[in-house]
Short mmCIF file of C-alpha atoms in Angstrom, two decimals:
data_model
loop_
_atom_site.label_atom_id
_atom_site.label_comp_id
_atom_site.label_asym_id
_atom_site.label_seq_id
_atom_site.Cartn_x
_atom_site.Cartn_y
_atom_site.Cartn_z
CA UNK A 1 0.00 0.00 0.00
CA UNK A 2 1.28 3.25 -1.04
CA UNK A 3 0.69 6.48 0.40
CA UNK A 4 -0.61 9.84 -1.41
CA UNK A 5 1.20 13.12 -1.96
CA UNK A 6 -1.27 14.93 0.62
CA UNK A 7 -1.00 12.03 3.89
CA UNK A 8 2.54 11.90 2.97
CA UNK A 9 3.18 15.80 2.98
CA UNK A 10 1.19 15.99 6.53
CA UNK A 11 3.29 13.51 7.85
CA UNK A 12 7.03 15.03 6.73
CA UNK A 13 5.68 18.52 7.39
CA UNK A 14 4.51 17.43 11.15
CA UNK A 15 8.04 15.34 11.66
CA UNK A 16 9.98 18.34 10.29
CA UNK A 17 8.09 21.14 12.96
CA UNK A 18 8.62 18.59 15.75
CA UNK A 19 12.20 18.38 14.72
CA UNK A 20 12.95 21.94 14.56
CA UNK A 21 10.81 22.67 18.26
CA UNK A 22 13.12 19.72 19.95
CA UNK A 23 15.98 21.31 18.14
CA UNK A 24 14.98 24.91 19.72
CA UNK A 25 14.22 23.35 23.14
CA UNK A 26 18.00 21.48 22.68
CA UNK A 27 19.66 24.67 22.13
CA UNK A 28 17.65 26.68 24.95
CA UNK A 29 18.66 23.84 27.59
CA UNK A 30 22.62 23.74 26.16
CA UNK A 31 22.46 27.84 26.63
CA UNK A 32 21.37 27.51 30.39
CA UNK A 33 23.69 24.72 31.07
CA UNK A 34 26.45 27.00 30.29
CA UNK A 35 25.09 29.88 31.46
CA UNK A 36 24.33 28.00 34.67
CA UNK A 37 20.45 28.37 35.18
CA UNK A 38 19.23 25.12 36.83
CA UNK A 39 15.89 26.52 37.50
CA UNK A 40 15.59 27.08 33.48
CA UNK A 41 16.40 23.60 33.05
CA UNK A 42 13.95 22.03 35.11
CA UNK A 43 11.09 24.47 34.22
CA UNK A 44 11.02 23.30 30.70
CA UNK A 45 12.27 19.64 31.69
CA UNK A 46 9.04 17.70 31.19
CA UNK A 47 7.95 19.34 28.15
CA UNK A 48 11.54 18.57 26.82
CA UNK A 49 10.71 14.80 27.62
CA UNK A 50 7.53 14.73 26.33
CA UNK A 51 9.06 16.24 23.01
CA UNK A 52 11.40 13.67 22.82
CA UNK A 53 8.87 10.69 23.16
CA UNK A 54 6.62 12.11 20.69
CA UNK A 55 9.58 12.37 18.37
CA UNK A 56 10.82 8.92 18.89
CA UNK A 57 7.44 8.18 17.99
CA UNK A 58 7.05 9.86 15.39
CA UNK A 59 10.19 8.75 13.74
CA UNK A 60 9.63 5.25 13.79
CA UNK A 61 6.42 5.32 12.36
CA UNK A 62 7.87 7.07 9.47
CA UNK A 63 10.66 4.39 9.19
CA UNK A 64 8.15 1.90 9.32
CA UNK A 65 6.08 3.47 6.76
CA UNK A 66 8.82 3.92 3.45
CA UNK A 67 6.51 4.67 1.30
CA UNK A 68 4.95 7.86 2.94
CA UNK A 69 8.45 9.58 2.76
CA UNK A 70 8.66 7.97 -0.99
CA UNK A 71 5.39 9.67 -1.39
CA UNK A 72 6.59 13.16 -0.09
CA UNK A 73 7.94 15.56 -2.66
CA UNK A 74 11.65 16.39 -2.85
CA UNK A 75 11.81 19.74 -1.50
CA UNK A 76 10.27 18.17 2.21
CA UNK A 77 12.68 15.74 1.74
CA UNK A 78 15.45 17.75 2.17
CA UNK A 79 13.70 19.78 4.30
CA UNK A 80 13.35 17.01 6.65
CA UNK A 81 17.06 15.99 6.26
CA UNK A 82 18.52 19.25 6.72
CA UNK A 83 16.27 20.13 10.23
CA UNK A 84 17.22 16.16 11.35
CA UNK A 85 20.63 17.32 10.51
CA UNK A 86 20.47 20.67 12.56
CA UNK A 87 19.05 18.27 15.28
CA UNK A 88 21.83 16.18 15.31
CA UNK A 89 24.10 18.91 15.86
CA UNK A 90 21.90 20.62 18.88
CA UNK A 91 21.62 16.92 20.18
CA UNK A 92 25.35 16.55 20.24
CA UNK A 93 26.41 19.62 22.41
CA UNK A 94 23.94 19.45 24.28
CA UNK A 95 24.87 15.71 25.35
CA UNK A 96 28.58 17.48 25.66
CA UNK A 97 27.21 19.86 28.18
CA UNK A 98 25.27 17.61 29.99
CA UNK A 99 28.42 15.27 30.28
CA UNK A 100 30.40 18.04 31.63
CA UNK A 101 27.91 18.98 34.10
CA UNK A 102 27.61 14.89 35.31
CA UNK A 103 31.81 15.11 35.81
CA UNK A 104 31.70 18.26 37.30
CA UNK A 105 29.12 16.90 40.10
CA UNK A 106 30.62 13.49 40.26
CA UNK A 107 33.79 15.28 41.06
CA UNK A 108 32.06 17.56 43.71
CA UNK A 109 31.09 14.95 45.45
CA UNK A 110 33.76 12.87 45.26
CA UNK A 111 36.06 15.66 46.74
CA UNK A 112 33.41 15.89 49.55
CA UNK A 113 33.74 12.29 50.42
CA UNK A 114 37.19 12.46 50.54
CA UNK A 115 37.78 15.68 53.16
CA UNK A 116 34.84 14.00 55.23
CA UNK A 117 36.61 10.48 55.16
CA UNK A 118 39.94 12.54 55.70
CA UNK A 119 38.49 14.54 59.43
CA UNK A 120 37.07 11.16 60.35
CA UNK A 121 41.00 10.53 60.76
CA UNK A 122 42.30 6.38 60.76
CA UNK A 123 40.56 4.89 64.30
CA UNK A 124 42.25 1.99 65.96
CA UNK A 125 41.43 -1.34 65.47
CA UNK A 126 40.95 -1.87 69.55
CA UNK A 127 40.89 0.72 72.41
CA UNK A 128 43.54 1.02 75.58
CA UNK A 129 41.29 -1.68 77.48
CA UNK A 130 41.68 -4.61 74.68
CA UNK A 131 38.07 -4.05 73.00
CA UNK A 132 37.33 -2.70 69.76
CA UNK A 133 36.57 0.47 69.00
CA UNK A 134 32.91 0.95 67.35
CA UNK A 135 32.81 2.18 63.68
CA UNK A 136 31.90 5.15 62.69
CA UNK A 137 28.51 5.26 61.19
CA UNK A 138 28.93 8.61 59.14
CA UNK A 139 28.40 7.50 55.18
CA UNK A 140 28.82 9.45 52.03
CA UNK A 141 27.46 7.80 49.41
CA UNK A 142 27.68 8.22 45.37
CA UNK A 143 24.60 7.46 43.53
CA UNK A 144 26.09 6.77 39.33
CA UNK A 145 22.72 6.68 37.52
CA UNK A 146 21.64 10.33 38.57
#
């Protein structure tokens, strides 16, 4: 089953606005992770999601379906290639960014751990009377997947 010119043309046009609003929304999240606005980030963090689901969506069904893209005229196409393109590019700095930020914290906290393990100071194994000493209860703890 093939598809016609006009389903074909709403689908590439639709895929090609999403594209270009996730690209936007990319570029406005990269800007306030270097600029250092948290709260901008996690205003807009949900809609950014969302964005990206219906996208994923979005995409696939237009994989699945070759023959609507066949089906779409040339010029939205490349219209659709260059935005995806564009995308890819937003998509990569801001995964640079967001790297940076992760290593940054990681490091943070690492240092953190460190000084607090380092004030703690080395306890004996066992006290002047022959009995061991109780541990120290204090944790710091590093949690990888946030």
């Amino acid at each position: 089953m093939s598809a016609d010119p006009q389903t074909a043309a709403f689908h590439v046009r639709r895929l090609i606005d999403l594209t270009r609003r996730l690209t936007g929304r990319l570029e406005t999240e990269t800007e306030a992770f270097r600029e250092h606005r948290a709260r901008d980030l996690l205003a807009g963090q949900a809609e950014t999601q969302e964005m990206a689901n219906v996208y994923r969506r979005e995409s696939a069904q237009l994989k699945a379906r070759p023959d609507v893209l066949k089906a779409a005229t040339v010029a939205d196409r490349m219209e659709l290639v260059h935005a995806t393109e564009l995308f890819e590019v937003a998509l990569s700095a801001h995964s640079r960014v967001v790297e940076a930020a992760r290593t940054v914290s990681e490091g943070l906290v690492r240092t953190i751990a460190a000084e607090v393990a380092a004030q703690r100071g080395n306890p004996s194994a066992y006290g002047a009377a022959g009995h061991a000493n109780a541990p120290n209860a204090t944790a710091v703890a590093l949690n990888r997947t946030a």
